[in-house]
Amino acid sequence: MVDLYSTPIIITIILGVTGLVLPLLDAFRRRDMSHKVHGSIAFGALILSIAVILARIASGSIPLGITFTEQAMADDMFGSFFSIAMLIVAVSTVVSSLEYMRRVPNPGPYYSLILLSSIGMVMLAYSTDLLMLIVAWELMSIPTYVLAAFRKRDPLTNEAAIKYFLFGALASGMLIYAASLIYGITGSTNIAVVIQSLITIDEGLRPLALIALALLIAGFGFKMALVPFHMWIPDTYEGAPTPISALLSAATKKAGFAAAFKAVIFGMLVFNVEWSIMLAVIAVLTMTIGNLAALTQRSMTRILAYSSISQAGYMLIGLSLAPYSDLAMQGTLFHVMNHAVMKSSAFIAAAGIALVIGTVNIDQYRGIGRRMPFTSLVMTVSLLALAGVPPLNGFWSKFILFAAAVNAGSTVSWAPYLAIAGILNSALSLGYYAWVIRRMYFDEPTSIPALNQSYVYGSAGMLKVREPRLILAVLAFALAFMVGFGVYPAPLISFVQVSVPASDVFFTLPRELQSNMQEHSNAESMDGSKNSNSSSNSSNDSNSNGSNSTTTSNQPVQEVGTDDANGNSKSDSSNNGGVNSTVNGEVMASEDGQ
C-alpha cells in the first residue's frame, strides 16, 4: 500500500501528467513551435516538484532521517534530500537542452523522457521495498537509454547507447535475480522484513543470502559507477548529448547510491560489519583507477566521465564507514548534493563550449577563457570544487568524509588509510583539472571556425564569442551554489544532518527487530494461554517461528504463522487470521470474531 497524499505520489502525478502531455503537443503543434515551449513546460513541472518537497519539509510533516515502513515507499527526509539533488540536475539538464538541442527534432518526447526518468529517480529515493526499487530503477533507466541515442544519425551516439543498454540490462537482471533469491529466503520483499528475517536466517541458507547480497552490490554498482562495473561510462558519456551526460553522471548515479544504502548496507551489516572492508577496498580502487584513466584523456567529456568514476569512490568512503562514525553518512550525503551541482555544471559548461566551437577536444580549448569568459570561469570553479580546493563547497564535503575516516580509526584500524587515499587522489585529480584550466587561460588562442553565426569581433580584432544565454543562466546558479555553500556551508550541513540516520542505527536496528520478534512471540504465548480453548492450541501459538514483519517506524503490521509440534509450518486458519500490530513499542493482539 502507498499513501496517496505522500510526497513521492504527488511528484509522480505532477511529472507523469506533464510527461504524457508533452508528446501530444508535438502531434498538434504548429510548425513554428520551438524547443522553448516544451522545455518551459518541463521546467515548470520540475520546479513545482521541488517546491512541493520544500513545502512538505517546511511544514514539519516529513519524519527526519530514514524510515522503513510496511508500505512500498516512505515519505522521509532521506528520500527528500536525494530527490532535491536529482531534480536540481534535471532542471539544469532541461534548461541547457533549450540551447544545446534546439535544432534536434521531436522536442516533446525528449523532455517527456527526462521527466519520466526523474519520476524513477524520486521513487528510488523513497522506496522501502525491493520490488518497488526494481520498478523505479527500470523507470529511471529505460528513458535514459533512449535519451543517450536521441541523435540517432550520429554513429558515436548509437554506439554509446548500445553499450549503455547492454550493461544496463545486465545490471537489471542481477537486481531481479537478487530480489528473487531474497524473496525465496525471507518470504518478503519489504526491506524491514528482510532485515528481520536475515537476523535469524538458517545457516544452510546463509550462502544463498550472501550470493543475493553480492548481486545487489554488482547491480547497483553499475549505476553508481564503481570499479569494476564502470566500463560503459566513458563511451556513453562521450557519445550521449552532453546535457544527458550531465543527467547520467550527476543524477542517476545519486539514485544508485540512495538505493544501495537501503538495500545493501543494512543487509551486509546484518551478516557481518566487517564486510565494510570490501566497500573500502572498492572505494580506493574506484578513486585511483578513475583518476589515473582521466590523466590520459584528450576529450573533455571523457575526462569528466573518469572524474565521475573517481568521485563515486569518495562517496563510497562514507558508506563503508557508516557503522563507525556519524560523520560518514553526513559526508556522503553532503558530497552527493555538492557533486550533483559540481558535475552537472562542468558537463553543461562543456556543452556550452562544444555548442560554440563544435568539439570537446581540450586541445581546442586554448585561449577559450578570453573568448567565453563566464563559461570558462564556471568550468574552472567546477573543476577546483571537484578537486576539493577551499573555499568551494567540494572542500567541505571531502573534509567531512576524511574526518569521518580519521574519527573511525579508534574503532577500525584501517579507516584512517581511507583518508590518506582520498587526499592523495584529490591531489592526483588536480593534474588533469589543472591541465584543462591551463588550456583555457594560459595557452595561446587558436583559430576557431565560425559556427552557428555565434561570433563577433572585438575592437582589437580579437575573436569574441557570444555565449549561450540559457546555459549561462544554469552556470550562474551553479557558481552561486558552489561559492555560496563553500563560504557558508552551515545551512546545507544542517539539512544533511536531519536527513541521515545516526551510526548506531546499524547496530540498534537488528537488535530492536530481534527484540520485537521476541516481544511478539511472548505476547502470542500470553494471549494464547488466556484465550485458547485447548492446551494444544496454546502450545502451537507460543511456538511461533517469528516469521513476522516489522519496521523501524514502530508502525508495522505483522502476519503471524504457527508451527506444529514437529516444527512444520502451517497456516494460521486456527487463529481465524489473527493479526498482530506493534505501535510505539506496545504489542496488541486482535483476532477476527473476538
Coordinates of C-alpha atoms in Angstrom, one line a residue, residues 9-408:
I9 CA 3.0 10.3 -5.2
I10 CA 2.3 14.0 -5.6
I11 CA 5.6 14.4 -7.6
T12 CA 4.8 11.3 -9.7
I13 CA 1.4 12.9 -10.6
I14 CA 3.0 16.2 -11.5
L15 CA 5.8 14.9 -13.6
G16 CA 3.8 12.0 -15.0
V17 CA 0.9 14.1 -16.3
T18 CA 3.3 16.7 -17.8
G19 CA 5.4 13.9 -19.3
L20 CA 2.4 12.5 -21.1
V21 CA 1.1 15.8 -22.3
L22 CA 4.4 16.9 -23.9
P23 CA 4.4 14.4 -26.8
L24 CA 0.8 15.3 -27.5
L25 CA 1.9 18.9 -28.2
D26 CA 4.1 17.6 -30.9
A27 CA 1.2 15.9 -32.5
F28 CA -0.9 19.2 -32.6
R29 CA 1.8 21.8 -32.6
R30 CA 2.4 24.4 -35.2
R31 CA 5.5 24.2 -37.3
D32 CA 7.0 27.3 -35.6
M33 CA 6.7 25.8 -32.1
S34 CA 10.2 25.5 -30.8
H35 CA 12.0 23.6 -28.1
K36 CA 11.4 26.5 -25.7
V37 CA 7.7 25.7 -25.4
H38 CA 8.3 22.1 -24.4
G39 CA 11.3 22.9 -22.3
S40 CA 9.4 25.7 -20.4
I41 CA 6.6 23.3 -19.6
A42 CA 9.1 20.6 -18.4
F43 CA 11.0 23.3 -16.4
G44 CA 7.8 24.4 -14.7
A45 CA 6.9 20.8 -13.7
L46 CA 10.3 20.2 -12.2
I47 CA 10.4 23.5 -10.3
L48 CA 6.9 22.7 -8.9
S49 CA 8.1 19.3 -7.8
I50 CA 11.0 20.8 -5.9
A51 CA 8.6 23.4 -4.3
V52 CA 6.3 20.6 -3.1
I53 CA 9.2 18.8 -1.4
L54 CA 10.4 22.1 0.2
A55 CA 6.9 22.9 1.3
R56 CA 6.4 19.5 2.9
I57 CA 9.8 19.9 4.7
A58 CA 8.9 23.4 5.9
S59 CA 5.5 22.1 7.3
G60 CA 7.3 19.6 9.5
S61 CA 5.2 16.7 8.2
I62 CA 8.2 14.7 7.0
P63 CA 10.0 12.4 9.6
L64 CA 13.7 13.0 10.0
G65 CA 16.3 10.5 8.9
I66 CA 15.4 7.3 7.1
T67 CA 12.2 5.4 7.7
F68 CA 11.2 1.8 6.9
T69 CA 7.5 1.1 6.8
E70 CA 5.3 -1.7 5.7
Q71 CA 4.4 0.5 2.7
A72 CA 6.3 0.4 -0.6
M73 CA 7.6 4.0 -0.2
A74 CA 8.4 6.0 2.9
D75 CA 7.9 9.8 2.9
D76 CA 11.1 10.7 4.9
M77 CA 13.8 13.3 4.9
F78 CA 16.4 10.9 3.4
G79 CA 14.3 10.5 0.3
S80 CA 13.5 14.2 0.1
F81 CA 17.2 15.1 0.2
F82 CA 18.1 12.8 -2.7
S83 CA 15.0 13.9 -4.6
I84 CA 16.0 17.6 -4.4
A85 CA 19.6 16.8 -5.5
M86 CA 18.4 14.8 -8.5
L87 CA 15.6 17.2 -9.5
I88 CA 18.1 20.1 -9.5
V89 CA 20.2 18.2 -12.0
A90 CA 17.1 17.5 -14.1
V91 CA 16.2 21.3 -14.1
S92 CA 19.8 22.1 -15.3
T93 CA 19.5 19.5 -18.0
V94 CA 16.2 20.8 -19.3
V95 CA 17.4 24.5 -19.3
S96 CA 20.7 23.7 -21.0
S97 CA 18.9 21.5 -23.6
L98 CA 16.9 24.5 -24.7
E99 CA 20.2 25.7 -26.3
Y100 CA 22.1 22.6 -27.0
M101 CA 19.2 20.5 -28.5
R102 CA 17.3 23.4 -30.2
R103 CA 18.0 22.0 -33.7
V104 CA 17.2 18.4 -32.9
P105 CA 13.7 17.3 -33.9
N106 CA 11.0 15.8 -31.6
P107 CA 11.3 18.1 -28.6
G108 CA 8.2 16.7 -27.0
P109 CA 9.5 13.1 -26.5
Y110 CA 12.9 14.4 -25.5
Y111 CA 11.6 16.5 -22.5
S112 CA 9.0 13.8 -21.7
L113 CA 11.7 11.2 -21.3
I114 CA 13.6 13.5 -18.9
L115 CA 10.5 13.9 -16.7
L116 CA 9.8 10.1 -16.8
S117 CA 13.3 9.3 -15.8
S118 CA 13.0 11.9 -13.0
I119 CA 10.0 10.0 -11.7
G120 CA 12.0 6.9 -11.4
M121 CA 14.8 8.7 -9.5
V122 CA 12.3 10.1 -7.0
M123 CA 10.6 6.7 -6.5
L124 CA 14.0 5.1 -5.9
A125 CA 14.9 7.7 -3.2
Y126 CA 11.6 7.0 -1.3
S127 CA 11.4 3.2 -1.9
T128 CA 11.4 0.8 1.1
D129 CA 10.6 -2.4 -0.9
L130 CA 12.9 -4.3 -3.2
L131 CA 10.2 -4.8 -5.8
M132 CA 9.5 -1.0 -5.8
L133 CA 13.2 -0.4 -6.1
I134 CA 13.4 -2.5 -9.2
V135 CA 10.3 -0.9 -10.8
A136 CA 11.7 2.6 -10.1
W137 CA 15.1 1.5 -11.3
E138 CA 13.7 0.5 -14.7
L139 CA 11.5 3.6 -14.9
M140 CA 14.7 5.7 -14.4
S141 CA 16.9 3.7 -16.7
I142 CA 14.7 2.9 -19.8
P143 CA 14.2 6.6 -20.7
T144 CA 17.9 7.3 -20.4
Y145 CA 18.6 4.5 -22.9
V146 CA 16.6 6.5 -25.5
L147 CA 18.0 9.9 -24.4
A148 CA 21.6 8.6 -24.9
A149 CA 20.7 7.8 -28.5
F150 CA 18.5 10.7 -29.2
R151 CA 20.7 12.0 -32.0
K152 CA 20.1 8.8 -33.9
R153 CA 22.0 9.8 -37.0
D154 CA 25.3 10.1 -35.1
P155 CA 27.2 6.8 -35.1
L156 CA 29.1 7.7 -31.9
T157 CA 25.8 8.3 -30.1
N158 CA 24.4 4.9 -31.3
E159 CA 27.4 3.1 -30.1
A160 CA 27.2 4.8 -26.7
A161 CA 23.5 3.9 -26.4
I162 CA 24.0 0.3 -27.3
K163 CA 26.8 -0.2 -24.7
Y164 CA 24.7 1.6 -22.1
F165 CA 21.7 -0.6 -22.9
L166 CA 23.6 -3.9 -22.7
F167 CA 25.3 -3.1 -19.4
G168 CA 22.1 -1.7 -18.0
A169 CA 20.1 -4.8 -19.0
L170 CA 22.8 -7.0 -17.3
A171 CA 22.6 -4.9 -14.1
S172 CA 18.8 -5.1 -14.1
G173 CA 18.9 -8.9 -14.5
M174 CA 21.3 -9.1 -11.5
L175 CA 18.9 -7.0 -9.4
I176 CA 15.9 -9.0 -10.3
Y177 CA 17.6 -12.3 -9.6
A178 CA 18.9 -11.0 -6.3
A179 CA 15.4 -9.9 -5.3
S180 CA 14.0 -13.3 -6.3
L181 CA 16.6 -15.0 -4.1
I182 CA 15.8 -12.8 -1.2
Y183 CA 12.1 -13.4 -1.6
G184 CA 12.7 -17.1 -1.6
I185 CA 14.7 -16.9 1.6
T186 CA 12.6 -14.5 3.6
G187 CA 9.2 -14.7 2.0
S188 CA 9.0 -10.9 1.6
T189 CA 10.4 -8.0 -0.5
N190 CA 9.9 -5.4 2.2
I191 CA 13.4 -4.2 3.3
A192 CA 12.5 -4.1 7.0
V193 CA 11.0 -7.6 6.9
V194 CA 14.0 -8.9 5.0
I195 CA 16.4 -7.5 7.7
Q196 CA 14.4 -9.1 10.4
S197 CA 14.4 -12.4 8.6
L198 CA 18.1 -12.3 8.0
I199 CA 18.8 -11.9 11.7
T200 CA 17.6 -15.5 12.4
I201 CA 18.4 -17.0 9.0
D202 CA 19.2 -20.7 8.9
E203 CA 22.9 -21.4 8.5
G204 CA 22.1 -23.6 5.4
L205 CA 20.5 -20.5 3.7
R206 CA 23.3 -18.1 4.5
P207 CA 25.4 -18.8 1.4
L208 CA 22.4 -18.2 -0.8
A209 CA 21.7 -14.9 1.0
L210 CA 25.4 -13.8 0.5
I211 CA 25.0 -14.5 -3.2
A212 CA 21.9 -12.3 -3.3
L213 CA 23.8 -9.6 -1.5
A214 CA 26.7 -9.8 -3.9
L215 CA 24.3 -9.5 -6.9
L216 CA 22.7 -6.4 -5.3
I217 CA 26.1 -4.8 -4.9
A218 CA 27.0 -5.6 -8.6
G219 CA 23.7 -4.3 -9.9
F220 CA 23.8 -1.0 -8.0
G221 CA 27.5 -0.7 -8.7
F222 CA 26.7 -0.4 -12.4
K223 CA 24.7 2.8 -11.9
M224 CA 27.0 4.1 -9.1
A225 CA 30.0 3.9 -11.5
L226 CA 32.0 1.7 -9.2
V227 CA 35.1 -0.3 -10.3
P228 CA 34.9 -2.9 -11.9
F229 CA 31.3 -2.0 -13.1
H230 CA 32.4 1.2 -14.8
M231 CA 33.4 0.1 -18.3
W232 CA 30.4 1.6 -20.1
I233 CA 30.7 5.1 -18.6
P234 CA 33.4 6.8 -20.7
D235 CA 31.9 5.8 -24.1
T236 CA 28.4 6.5 -23.1
Y237 CA 29.1 10.0 -21.6
E238 CA 31.1 10.9 -24.7
G239 CA 28.5 9.7 -27.2
A240 CA 25.4 10.9 -25.5
P241 CA 24.2 14.6 -25.8
T242 CA 26.3 16.4 -23.3
P243 CA 23.3 17.6 -21.2
I244 CA 22.2 14.0 -21.0
S245 CA 25.7 13.0 -19.8
A246 CA 25.2 15.6 -17.0
L247 CA 21.9 13.8 -16.1
L248 CA 23.5 10.4 -16.1
S249 CA 26.6 11.5 -14.1
A250 CA 25.0 13.8 -11.6
A251 CA 21.5 12.4 -11.1
T252 CA 21.1 8.7 -11.9
K253 CA 24.3 7.9 -10.0
K254 CA 22.7 9.6 -6.9
A255 CA 19.7 7.4 -7.3
G256 CA 22.0 4.4 -7.3
F257 CA 23.6 5.5 -4.0
A258 CA 20.1 6.0 -2.4
A259 CA 19.1 2.5 -3.4
A260 CA 22.3 0.9 -2.4
F261 CA 22.2 2.4 1.1
K262 CA 18.7 1.0 1.8
A263 CA 19.0 -2.4 0.1
V264 CA 22.7 -3.3 0.5
I265 CA 24.2 -1.6 3.6
F266 CA 21.7 -2.8 6.1
G267 CA 21.7 -6.3 4.6
M268 CA 25.5 -6.5 4.8
L269 CA 25.6 -5.4 8.4
V270 CA 23.1 -8.0 9.4
F271 CA 25.6 -10.6 8.3
N272 CA 28.9 -9.0 9.3
V273 CA 30.0 -5.5 9.7
E274 CA 33.5 -6.5 8.6
W275 CA 32.1 -6.5 5.1
S276 CA 32.7 -2.8 5.3
I277 CA 36.3 -3.6 4.4
M278 CA 35.1 -4.8 1.0
L279 CA 33.4 -1.4 0.3
A280 CA 36.5 0.4 1.5
V281 CA 38.7 -1.6 -1.0
I282 CA 36.3 -0.8 -3.8
A283 CA 36.3 2.9 -2.8
V284 CA 40.1 3.1 -3.1
L285 CA 40.2 1.2 -6.4
T286 CA 37.4 3.4 -7.8
M287 CA 39.1 6.6 -6.8
T288 CA 42.5 5.6 -8.1
I289 CA 41.5 3.9 -11.4
G290 CA 39.2 6.8 -12.3
N291 CA 41.9 9.5 -11.7
L292 CA 44.7 7.6 -13.4
A293 CA 42.5 7.0 -16.5
A294 CA 41.4 10.6 -16.7
L295 CA 45.1 11.7 -16.9
T296 CA 45.4 10.1 -20.3
Q297 CA 42.3 11.6 -22.0
R298 CA 42.0 14.3 -24.6
S299 CA 38.2 14.6 -24.7
M300 CA 36.6 16.8 -22.1
T301 CA 33.6 14.6 -21.7
R302 CA 35.8 11.5 -21.2
I303 CA 37.8 13.4 -18.6
L304 CA 34.6 14.3 -16.8
A305 CA 33.4 10.7 -17.2
Y306 CA 36.5 9.2 -15.5
S307 CA 36.3 12.0 -12.9
S308 CA 32.8 10.9 -12.2
I309 CA 34.1 7.4 -11.5
S310 CA 36.6 8.7 -9.1
Q311 CA 34.0 10.9 -7.3
A312 CA 32.0 7.7 -6.7
G313 CA 34.9 6.4 -4.7
Y314 CA 34.8 9.4 -2.3
M315 CA 31.1 8.8 -1.7
L316 CA 31.7 5.1 -1.1
I317 CA 34.1 6.1 1.7
G318 CA 31.1 7.3 3.7
L319 CA 29.1 4.1 3.0
S320 CA 31.9 1.9 4.1
L321 CA 32.4 3.8 7.4
A322 CA 28.7 4.4 8.1
P323 CA 28.6 1.9 11.1
Y324 CA 31.5 3.5 12.8
S325 CA 31.1 7.3 12.5
D326 CA 28.1 9.7 12.5
L327 CA 30.2 11.9 10.2
A328 CA 30.4 9.2 7.5
M329 CA 26.9 9.3 6.1
Q330 CA 26.7 13.1 6.6
G331 CA 29.8 13.4 4.5
T332 CA 28.4 11.1 1.8
L333 CA 25.1 13.0 1.6
F334 CA 26.9 16.3 1.6
H335 CA 29.1 15.2 -1.3
V336 CA 26.0 13.8 -3.1
M337 CA 24.4 17.3 -3.1
N338 CA 27.7 19.0 -3.9
H339 CA 28.6 16.6 -6.7
A340 CA 25.2 16.9 -8.3
V341 CA 25.9 20.6 -8.8
M342 CA 29.6 20.5 -9.5
K343 CA 29.5 17.7 -12.0
S344 CA 26.4 18.9 -13.8
S345 CA 27.8 22.4 -14.1
A346 CA 31.1 21.0 -15.5
F347 CA 29.2 19.0 -18.2
I348 CA 26.9 21.9 -19.1
A349 CA 29.9 24.3 -19.4
A350 CA 31.5 21.7 -21.7
A351 CA 28.2 21.6 -23.6
G352 CA 28.2 25.4 -24.0
I353 CA 31.8 25.3 -25.3
A354 CA 31.0 22.5 -27.7
L355 CA 27.9 24.3 -28.9
V356 CA 30.1 27.2 -30.0
I357 CA 33.4 25.6 -31.1
G358 CA 31.9 22.3 -32.3
T359 CA 34.3 20.0 -30.4
V360 CA 35.1 18.6 -26.9
N361 CA 38.8 18.1 -27.6
I362 CA 40.6 20.0 -25.0
D363 CA 43.4 21.0 -27.5
Q364 CA 40.8 23.3 -28.9
Y365 CA 40.2 24.9 -25.5
R366 CA 43.3 27.1 -26.0
G367 CA 42.5 30.6 -25.1
I368 CA 38.8 29.9 -24.7
G369 CA 38.9 31.7 -21.3
R370 CA 39.3 35.0 -23.2
R371 CA 36.6 34.3 -25.7
M372 CA 34.0 32.7 -23.4
P373 CA 34.9 34.3 -20.0
F374 CA 31.9 33.3 -17.9
T375 CA 31.6 29.8 -19.2
S376 CA 35.3 29.2 -18.6
L377 CA 35.1 30.7 -15.1
V378 CA 32.3 28.3 -14.1
M379 CA 34.2 25.4 -15.7
T380 CA 37.3 26.4 -13.6
V381 CA 35.3 26.7 -10.4
S382 CA 33.6 23.4 -11.0
L383 CA 36.9 21.6 -11.6
L384 CA 38.5 23.1 -8.5
A385 CA 35.4 22.3 -6.4
L386 CA 35.6 18.7 -7.6
A387 CA 39.2 18.6 -6.5
G388 CA 38.2 19.9 -3.1
V389 CA 40.0 23.2 -3.2
P390 CA 38.9 25.7 -0.5
P391 CA 36.8 27.7 -0.1
L392 CA 34.5 25.9 -2.5
N393 CA 31.7 23.6 -1.5
G394 CA 33.6 20.4 -2.6
F395 CA 36.2 21.1 0.1
W396 CA 33.8 20.8 3.0
S397 CA 32.1 17.5 1.9
K398 CA 35.5 15.9 1.3
F399 CA 36.8 17.3 4.6
I400 CA 33.8 15.7 6.5
L401 CA 34.4 12.4 4.7
F402 CA 38.1 12.4 5.5
A403 CA 37.4 13.5 9.1
A404 CA 35.0 10.6 9.4
A405 CA 37.7 8.2 8.3
V406 CA 40.1 9.6 11.0
N407 CA 37.3 9.6 13.6
A408 CA 36.6 5.9 12.9

